[in-house]
Coordinates of C-alpha atoms and ligand atoms in Angstrom, one line a residue:
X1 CA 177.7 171.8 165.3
X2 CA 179.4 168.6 163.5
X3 CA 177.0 165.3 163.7
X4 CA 178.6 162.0 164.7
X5 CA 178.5 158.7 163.1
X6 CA 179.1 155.3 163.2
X7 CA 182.2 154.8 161.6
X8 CA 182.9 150.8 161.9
X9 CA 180.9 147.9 163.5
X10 CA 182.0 144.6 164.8
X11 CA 180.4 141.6 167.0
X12 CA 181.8 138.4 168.4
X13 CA 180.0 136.0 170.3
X14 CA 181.4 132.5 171.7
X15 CA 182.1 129.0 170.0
X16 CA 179.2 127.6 172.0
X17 CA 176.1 126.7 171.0
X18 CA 173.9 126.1 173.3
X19 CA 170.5 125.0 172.1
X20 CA 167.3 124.6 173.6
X21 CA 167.1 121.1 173.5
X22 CA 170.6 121.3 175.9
X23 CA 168.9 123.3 178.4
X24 CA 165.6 120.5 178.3
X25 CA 168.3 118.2 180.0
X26 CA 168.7 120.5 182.9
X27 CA 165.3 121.9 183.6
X28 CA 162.0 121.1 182.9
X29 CA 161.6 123.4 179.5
X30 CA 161.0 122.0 175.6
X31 CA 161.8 123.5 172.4
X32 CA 158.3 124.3 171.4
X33 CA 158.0 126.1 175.0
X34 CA 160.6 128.5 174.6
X35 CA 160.3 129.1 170.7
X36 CA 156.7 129.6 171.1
X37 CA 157.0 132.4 173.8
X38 CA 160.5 133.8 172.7
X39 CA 161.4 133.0 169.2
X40 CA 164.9 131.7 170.6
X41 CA 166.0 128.6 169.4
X42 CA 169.8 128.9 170.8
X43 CA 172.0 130.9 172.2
X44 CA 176.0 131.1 172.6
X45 CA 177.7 130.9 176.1
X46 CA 181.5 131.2 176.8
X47 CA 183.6 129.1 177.1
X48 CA 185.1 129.2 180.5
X49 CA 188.7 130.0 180.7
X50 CA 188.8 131.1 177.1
X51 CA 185.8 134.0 176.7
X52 CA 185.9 137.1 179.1
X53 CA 183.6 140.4 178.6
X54 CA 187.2 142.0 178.1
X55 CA 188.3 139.9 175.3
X56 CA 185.2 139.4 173.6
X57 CA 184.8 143.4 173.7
X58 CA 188.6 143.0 172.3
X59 CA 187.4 140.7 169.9
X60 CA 184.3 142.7 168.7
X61 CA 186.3 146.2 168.6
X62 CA 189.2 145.2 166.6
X63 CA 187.1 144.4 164.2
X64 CA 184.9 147.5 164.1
X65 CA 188.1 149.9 164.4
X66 CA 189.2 148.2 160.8
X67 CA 186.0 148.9 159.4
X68 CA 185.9 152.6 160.8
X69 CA 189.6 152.6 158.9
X70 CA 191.5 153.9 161.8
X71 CA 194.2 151.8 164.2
X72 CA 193.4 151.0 167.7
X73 CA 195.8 153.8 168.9
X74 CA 193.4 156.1 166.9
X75 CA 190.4 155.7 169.9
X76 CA 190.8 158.4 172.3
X77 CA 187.8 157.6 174.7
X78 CA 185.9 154.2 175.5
X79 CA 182.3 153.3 177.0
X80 CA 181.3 150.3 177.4
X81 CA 178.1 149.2 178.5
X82 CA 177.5 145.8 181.0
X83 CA 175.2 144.3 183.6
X84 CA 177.6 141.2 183.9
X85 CA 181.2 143.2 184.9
X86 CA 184.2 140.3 184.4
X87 CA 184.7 141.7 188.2
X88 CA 182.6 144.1 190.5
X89 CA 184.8 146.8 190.0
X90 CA 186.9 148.3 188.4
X91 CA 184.6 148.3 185.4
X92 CA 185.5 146.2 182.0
X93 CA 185.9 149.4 179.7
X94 CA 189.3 149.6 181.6
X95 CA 190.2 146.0 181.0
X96 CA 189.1 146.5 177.3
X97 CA 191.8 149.8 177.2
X98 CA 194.2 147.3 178.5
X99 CA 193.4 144.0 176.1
X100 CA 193.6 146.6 173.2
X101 CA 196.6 147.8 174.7
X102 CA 195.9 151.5 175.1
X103 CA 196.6 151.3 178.9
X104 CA 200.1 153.7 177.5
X105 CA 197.7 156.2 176.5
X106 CA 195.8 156.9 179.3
X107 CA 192.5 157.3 177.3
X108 CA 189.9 157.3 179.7
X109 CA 187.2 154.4 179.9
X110 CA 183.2 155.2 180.9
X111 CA 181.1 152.1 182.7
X112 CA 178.2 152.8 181.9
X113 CA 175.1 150.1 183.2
X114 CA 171.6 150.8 181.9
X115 CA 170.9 147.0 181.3
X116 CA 169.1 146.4 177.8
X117 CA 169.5 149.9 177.2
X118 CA 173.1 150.5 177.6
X119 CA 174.1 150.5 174.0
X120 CA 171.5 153.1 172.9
X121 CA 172.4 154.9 175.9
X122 CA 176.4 154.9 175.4
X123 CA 175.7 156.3 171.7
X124 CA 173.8 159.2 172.8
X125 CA 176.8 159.9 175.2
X126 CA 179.1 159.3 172.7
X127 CA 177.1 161.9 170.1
X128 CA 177.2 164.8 172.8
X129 CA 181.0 164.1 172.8
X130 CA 181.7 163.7 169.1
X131 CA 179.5 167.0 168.6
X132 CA 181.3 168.8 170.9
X133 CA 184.5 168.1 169.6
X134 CA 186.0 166.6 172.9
X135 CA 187.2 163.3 171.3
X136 CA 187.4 162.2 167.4
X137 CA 187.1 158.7 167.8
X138 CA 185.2 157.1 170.0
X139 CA 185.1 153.1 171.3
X140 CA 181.7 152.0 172.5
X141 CA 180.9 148.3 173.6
X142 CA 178.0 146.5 174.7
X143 CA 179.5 143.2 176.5
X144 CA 177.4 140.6 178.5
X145 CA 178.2 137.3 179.8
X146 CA 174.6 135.8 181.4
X147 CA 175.8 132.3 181.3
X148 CA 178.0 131.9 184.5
X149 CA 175.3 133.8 186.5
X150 CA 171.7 132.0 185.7
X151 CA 169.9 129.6 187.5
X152 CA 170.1 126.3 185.5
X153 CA 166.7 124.6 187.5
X154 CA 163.1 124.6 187.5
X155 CA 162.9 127.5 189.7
X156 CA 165.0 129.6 186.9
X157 CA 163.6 128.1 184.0
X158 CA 161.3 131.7 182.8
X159 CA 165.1 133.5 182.7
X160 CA 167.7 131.3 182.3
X161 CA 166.4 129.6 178.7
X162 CA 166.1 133.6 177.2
X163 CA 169.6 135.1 177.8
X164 CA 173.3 134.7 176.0
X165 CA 176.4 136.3 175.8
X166 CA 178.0 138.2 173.1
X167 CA 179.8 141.9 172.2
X168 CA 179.1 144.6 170.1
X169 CA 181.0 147.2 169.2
X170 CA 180.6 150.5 167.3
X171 CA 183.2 153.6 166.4
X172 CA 181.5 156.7 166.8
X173 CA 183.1 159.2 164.6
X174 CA 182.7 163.1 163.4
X175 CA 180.2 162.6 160.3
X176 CA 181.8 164.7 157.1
X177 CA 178.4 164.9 155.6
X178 CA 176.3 166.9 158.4
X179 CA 172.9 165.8 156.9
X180 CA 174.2 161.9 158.0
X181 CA 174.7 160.3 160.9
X182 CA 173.0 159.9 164.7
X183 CA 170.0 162.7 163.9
X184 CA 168.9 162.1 168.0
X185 CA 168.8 160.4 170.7
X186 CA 165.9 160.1 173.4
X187 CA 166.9 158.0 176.7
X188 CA 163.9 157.2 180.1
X189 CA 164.0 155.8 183.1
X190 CA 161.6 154.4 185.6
X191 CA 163.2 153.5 189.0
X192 CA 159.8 152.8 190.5
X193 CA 160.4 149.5 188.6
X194 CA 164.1 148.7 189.9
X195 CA 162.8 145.2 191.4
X196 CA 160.5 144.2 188.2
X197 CA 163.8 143.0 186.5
X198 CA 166.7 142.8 188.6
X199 CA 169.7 140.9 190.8
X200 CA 169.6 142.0 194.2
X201 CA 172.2 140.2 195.7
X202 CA 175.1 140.3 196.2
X203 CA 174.0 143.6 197.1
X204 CA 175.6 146.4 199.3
X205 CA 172.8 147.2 201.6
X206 CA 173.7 143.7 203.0
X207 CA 176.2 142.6 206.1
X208 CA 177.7 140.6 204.5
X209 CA 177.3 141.2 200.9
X210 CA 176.8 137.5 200.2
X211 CA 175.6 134.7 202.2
X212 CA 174.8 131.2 202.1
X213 CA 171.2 131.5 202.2
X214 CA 171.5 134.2 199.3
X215 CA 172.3 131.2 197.0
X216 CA 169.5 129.1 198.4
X217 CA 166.7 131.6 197.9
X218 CA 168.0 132.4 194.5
X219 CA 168.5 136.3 195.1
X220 CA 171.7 136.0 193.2
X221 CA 169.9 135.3 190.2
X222 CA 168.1 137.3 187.8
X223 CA 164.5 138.1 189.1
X224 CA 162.2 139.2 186.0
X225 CA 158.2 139.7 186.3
X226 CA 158.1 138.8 182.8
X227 CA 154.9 139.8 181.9
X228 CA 154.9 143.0 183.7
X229 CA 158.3 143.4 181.3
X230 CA 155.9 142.5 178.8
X231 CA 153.3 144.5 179.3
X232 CA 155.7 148.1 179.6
X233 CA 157.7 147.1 176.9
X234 CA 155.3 147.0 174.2
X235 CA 154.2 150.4 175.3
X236 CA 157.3 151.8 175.9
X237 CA 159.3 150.9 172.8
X238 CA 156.4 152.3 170.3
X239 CA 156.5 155.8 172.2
X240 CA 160.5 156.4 172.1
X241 CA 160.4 155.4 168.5
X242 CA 157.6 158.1 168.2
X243 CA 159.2 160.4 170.0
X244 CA 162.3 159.9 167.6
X245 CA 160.5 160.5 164.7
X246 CA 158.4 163.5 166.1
X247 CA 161.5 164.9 167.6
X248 CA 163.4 164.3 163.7
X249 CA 159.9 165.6 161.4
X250 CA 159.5 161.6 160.1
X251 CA 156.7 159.0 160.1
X252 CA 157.4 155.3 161.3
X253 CA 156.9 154.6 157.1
X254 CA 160.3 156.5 156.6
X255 CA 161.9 154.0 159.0
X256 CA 164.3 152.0 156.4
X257 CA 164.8 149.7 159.1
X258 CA 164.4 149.8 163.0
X259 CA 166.5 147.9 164.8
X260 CA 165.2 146.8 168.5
X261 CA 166.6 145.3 171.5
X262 CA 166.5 141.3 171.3
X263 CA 164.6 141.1 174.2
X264 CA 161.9 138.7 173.3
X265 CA 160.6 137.7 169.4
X266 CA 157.3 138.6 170.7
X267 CA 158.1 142.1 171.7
X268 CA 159.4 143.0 168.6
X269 CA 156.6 141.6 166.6
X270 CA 154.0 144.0 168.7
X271 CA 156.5 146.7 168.1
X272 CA 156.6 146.4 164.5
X273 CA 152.9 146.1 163.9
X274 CA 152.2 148.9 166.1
X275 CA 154.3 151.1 163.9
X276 CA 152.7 149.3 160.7
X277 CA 155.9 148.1 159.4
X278 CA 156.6 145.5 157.2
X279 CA 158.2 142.4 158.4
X280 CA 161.6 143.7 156.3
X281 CA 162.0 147.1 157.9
X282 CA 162.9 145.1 161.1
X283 CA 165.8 143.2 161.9
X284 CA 165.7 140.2 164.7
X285 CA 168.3 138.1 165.7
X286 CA 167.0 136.6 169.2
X287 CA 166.7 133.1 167.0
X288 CA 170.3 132.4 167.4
X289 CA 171.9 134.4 170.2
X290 CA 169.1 134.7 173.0
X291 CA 169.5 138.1 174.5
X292 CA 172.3 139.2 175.3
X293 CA 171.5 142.9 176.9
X294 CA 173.9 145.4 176.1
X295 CA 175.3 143.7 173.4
X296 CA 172.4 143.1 171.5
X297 CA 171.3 146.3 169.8
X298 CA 175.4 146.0 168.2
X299 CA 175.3 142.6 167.2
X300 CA 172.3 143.0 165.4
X301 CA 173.1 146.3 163.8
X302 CA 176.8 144.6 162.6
X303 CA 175.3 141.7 161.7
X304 CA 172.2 144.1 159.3
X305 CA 174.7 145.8 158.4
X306 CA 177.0 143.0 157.4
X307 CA 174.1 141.2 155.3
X308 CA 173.6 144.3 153.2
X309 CA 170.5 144.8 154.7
X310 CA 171.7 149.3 156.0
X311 CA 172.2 151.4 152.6
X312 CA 173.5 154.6 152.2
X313 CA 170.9 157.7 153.4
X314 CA 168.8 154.7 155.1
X315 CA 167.3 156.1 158.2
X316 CA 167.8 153.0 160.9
X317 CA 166.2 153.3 164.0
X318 CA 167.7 152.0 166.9
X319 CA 165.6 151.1 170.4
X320 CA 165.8 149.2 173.3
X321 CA 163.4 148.6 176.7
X322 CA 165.0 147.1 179.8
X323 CA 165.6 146.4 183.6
X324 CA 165.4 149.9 185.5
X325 CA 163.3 150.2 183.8
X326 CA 165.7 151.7 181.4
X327 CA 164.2 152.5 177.9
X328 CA 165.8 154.5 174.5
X329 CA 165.8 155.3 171.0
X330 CA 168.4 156.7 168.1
X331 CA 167.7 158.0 164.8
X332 CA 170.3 157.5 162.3
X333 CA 170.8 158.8 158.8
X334 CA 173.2 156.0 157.1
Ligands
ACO401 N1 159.7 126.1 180.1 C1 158.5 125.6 180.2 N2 157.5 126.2 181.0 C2 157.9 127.4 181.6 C3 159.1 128.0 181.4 C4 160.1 127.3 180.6 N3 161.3 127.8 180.4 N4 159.1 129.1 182.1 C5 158.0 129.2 182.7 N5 157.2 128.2 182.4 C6 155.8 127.9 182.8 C7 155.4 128.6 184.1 O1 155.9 127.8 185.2 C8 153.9 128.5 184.0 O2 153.5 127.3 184.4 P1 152.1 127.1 185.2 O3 151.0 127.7 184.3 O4 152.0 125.6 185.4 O5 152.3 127.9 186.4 C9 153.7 128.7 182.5 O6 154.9 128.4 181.9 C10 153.3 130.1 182.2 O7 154.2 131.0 182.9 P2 154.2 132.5 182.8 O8 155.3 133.1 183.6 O9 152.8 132.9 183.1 O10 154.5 132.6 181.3 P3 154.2 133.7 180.3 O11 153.1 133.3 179.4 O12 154.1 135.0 181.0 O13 155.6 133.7 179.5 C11 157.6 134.9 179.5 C12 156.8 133.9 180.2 C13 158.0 134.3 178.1 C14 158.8 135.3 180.3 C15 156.7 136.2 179.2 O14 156.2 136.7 180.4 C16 157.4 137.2 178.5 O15 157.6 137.1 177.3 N6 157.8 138.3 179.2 C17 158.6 139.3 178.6 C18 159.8 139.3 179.3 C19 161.0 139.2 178.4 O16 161.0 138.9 177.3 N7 162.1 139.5 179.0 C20 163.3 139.5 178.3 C21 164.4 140.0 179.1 S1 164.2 141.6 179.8 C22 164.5 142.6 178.5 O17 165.3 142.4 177.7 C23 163.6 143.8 178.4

């Protein structure tokens, strides 16, 4: 069976910077606070009436779709991974098809969710339909747009100060050379979590779905036991990257570099010296974009990438932990 690759990469996140020293004038935060116990020093938001999750998705994708040296009218499939929809339904992958005009084609669009882990995710879905032969070229997008939906107060200050928005985008392609490309893929869940890390409202099991006092209590915003998150993300990260590697016959020393979700600086750093690796076989980004979920995992891999930092026949190691809980892992052979 043919392997799949990734073919082109491309990111876009908005104009705005927004640095922690902005968000001190709205809640009771600091600088040292939040680089101390994050490693985020700012993050981009959109600009309203000018950034959508559509059109930065556009944005992102045209560019990786030049890099994978094919024309938008090449992509015969699109996922797209998002917590933060531009509406509750339909999902943005169709309003990506239609910003990239594709809408003639009828190529059909997946919405997939899986939080943090929605990238890693959408690749191994991607791989099982690259391998298959079912589609040549496919679109896949991590999107997120946290800013319009975070509490900006005292009472949201342990979430609001970590997240950002951005896009990612990968084209996942047959690989010619069938030692390269996406070796595995390992994806988990844990639904006994669901509330640890979540937005519960506006929520369906509610008549109506929003209310008044919704807003007031906060259940429209992000709820996050952060160091419950914590604590099963350093142990849940380490094991999919083993499981990777066992699953693959390699040792975490054969890792060129592992990329991992931007979900917190300190995460990472546990991550990386469980594993024994060297602060240059990891690449962070967090510093300047915040998290930004789905979109992550592809802006830090385009950006790597882009710096020079993924050679030829590196392995890169993708993983990400997140709300669910969700968690993953991809082995790839550059
Ligand atoms: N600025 C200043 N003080 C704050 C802030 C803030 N932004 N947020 C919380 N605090 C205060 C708290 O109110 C508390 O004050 P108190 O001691 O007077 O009660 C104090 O800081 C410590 O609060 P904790 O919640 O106990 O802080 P903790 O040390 O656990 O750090 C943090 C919070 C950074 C969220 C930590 O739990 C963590 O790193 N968790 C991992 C979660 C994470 O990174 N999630 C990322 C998103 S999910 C994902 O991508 C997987």
């Amino acid at each position: 069976m043919k392997r799949a690759k990734i073919g082109g990469l491309g990111y876009y996140v908005p104009s705005r910077i927004v640095t922690n020293d902005d968000l001190a004038k709205l809640m009771n935060t600091s600088d040292e606070w939040i680089q101390e116990r994050t490693g985020i020093k700012e993050r981009r938001y959109i600009v309203p009436g000018e950034d959508t999750g559509a059109n930065m998705a556009a944005k992102a994708s045209r560019i990786a779709i030049e890099r994978a040296g094919i024309s938008p009218d090449d992509i015969d499939f699109i996922i797209l991974g998002t917590l933060s929809p531009d509406m509750d339904f339909p999902g943005t992958g169709v309003l990506l098809q239609r910003e990239l005009g594709l809408h003639n084609k009828g190529i059909g669009a997946l919405d997939i969710r899986n939080q943090c882990s929605g990238f890693v995710y959408g690749l191994s879905i991607a791989d099982q339909f690259i391998r298959t032969g079912m589609y040549k070229n496919i679109l896949l997008v991590g999107v997120e747009i946290h800013s319009t939906g975070l509490e900006f107060n005292d009472r949201g200050r342990h979430i609001s100060v970590i997240f950002g928005d951005g896009a990612g985008a990968a084209v996942i392609q047959v690989s010619d050379d069938e030692d390269k490309g996406i070796l595995s893929t390992h994806l988990h869940a844990d639904g006994s979590q669901a509330e640890e890390l979540c937005t519960l409202n506006p929520g369906s099991v509610n008549s109506p779905r929003l209310a008044p006092e919704m807003i007031e209590d906060g259940s429209i915003f992000p709820h996050m036991n952060g160091r419950l998150v914590f604590k099963y993300a350093v142990q849940k990260f380490p094991e999919v990257i083993g499981e990777a590697l066992t699953a693959t016959g390699y040792k975490p020393e054969d890792i060129d570099l592992l990329i991992p979700h931007q979900a917190n600086l300190r995460i990472s750093e546990f991550v990386r010296r469980s594993l024994n690796l060297p602060e240059e076989k990891m690449y962070n980004n967090i510093q300047w974009y915040g998290n930004t979920t789905a979109a992550s995992v592809p802006i830090a891999l385009t950006e790597a990438w882009e710096k020079g930092l993924i050679k030829d026949n590196d392995l890169v190691c993708l993983a990400a932990f997140g709300s669910g809980f969700t968690w993953a892992s991809a082995l790839i052979r550059w």
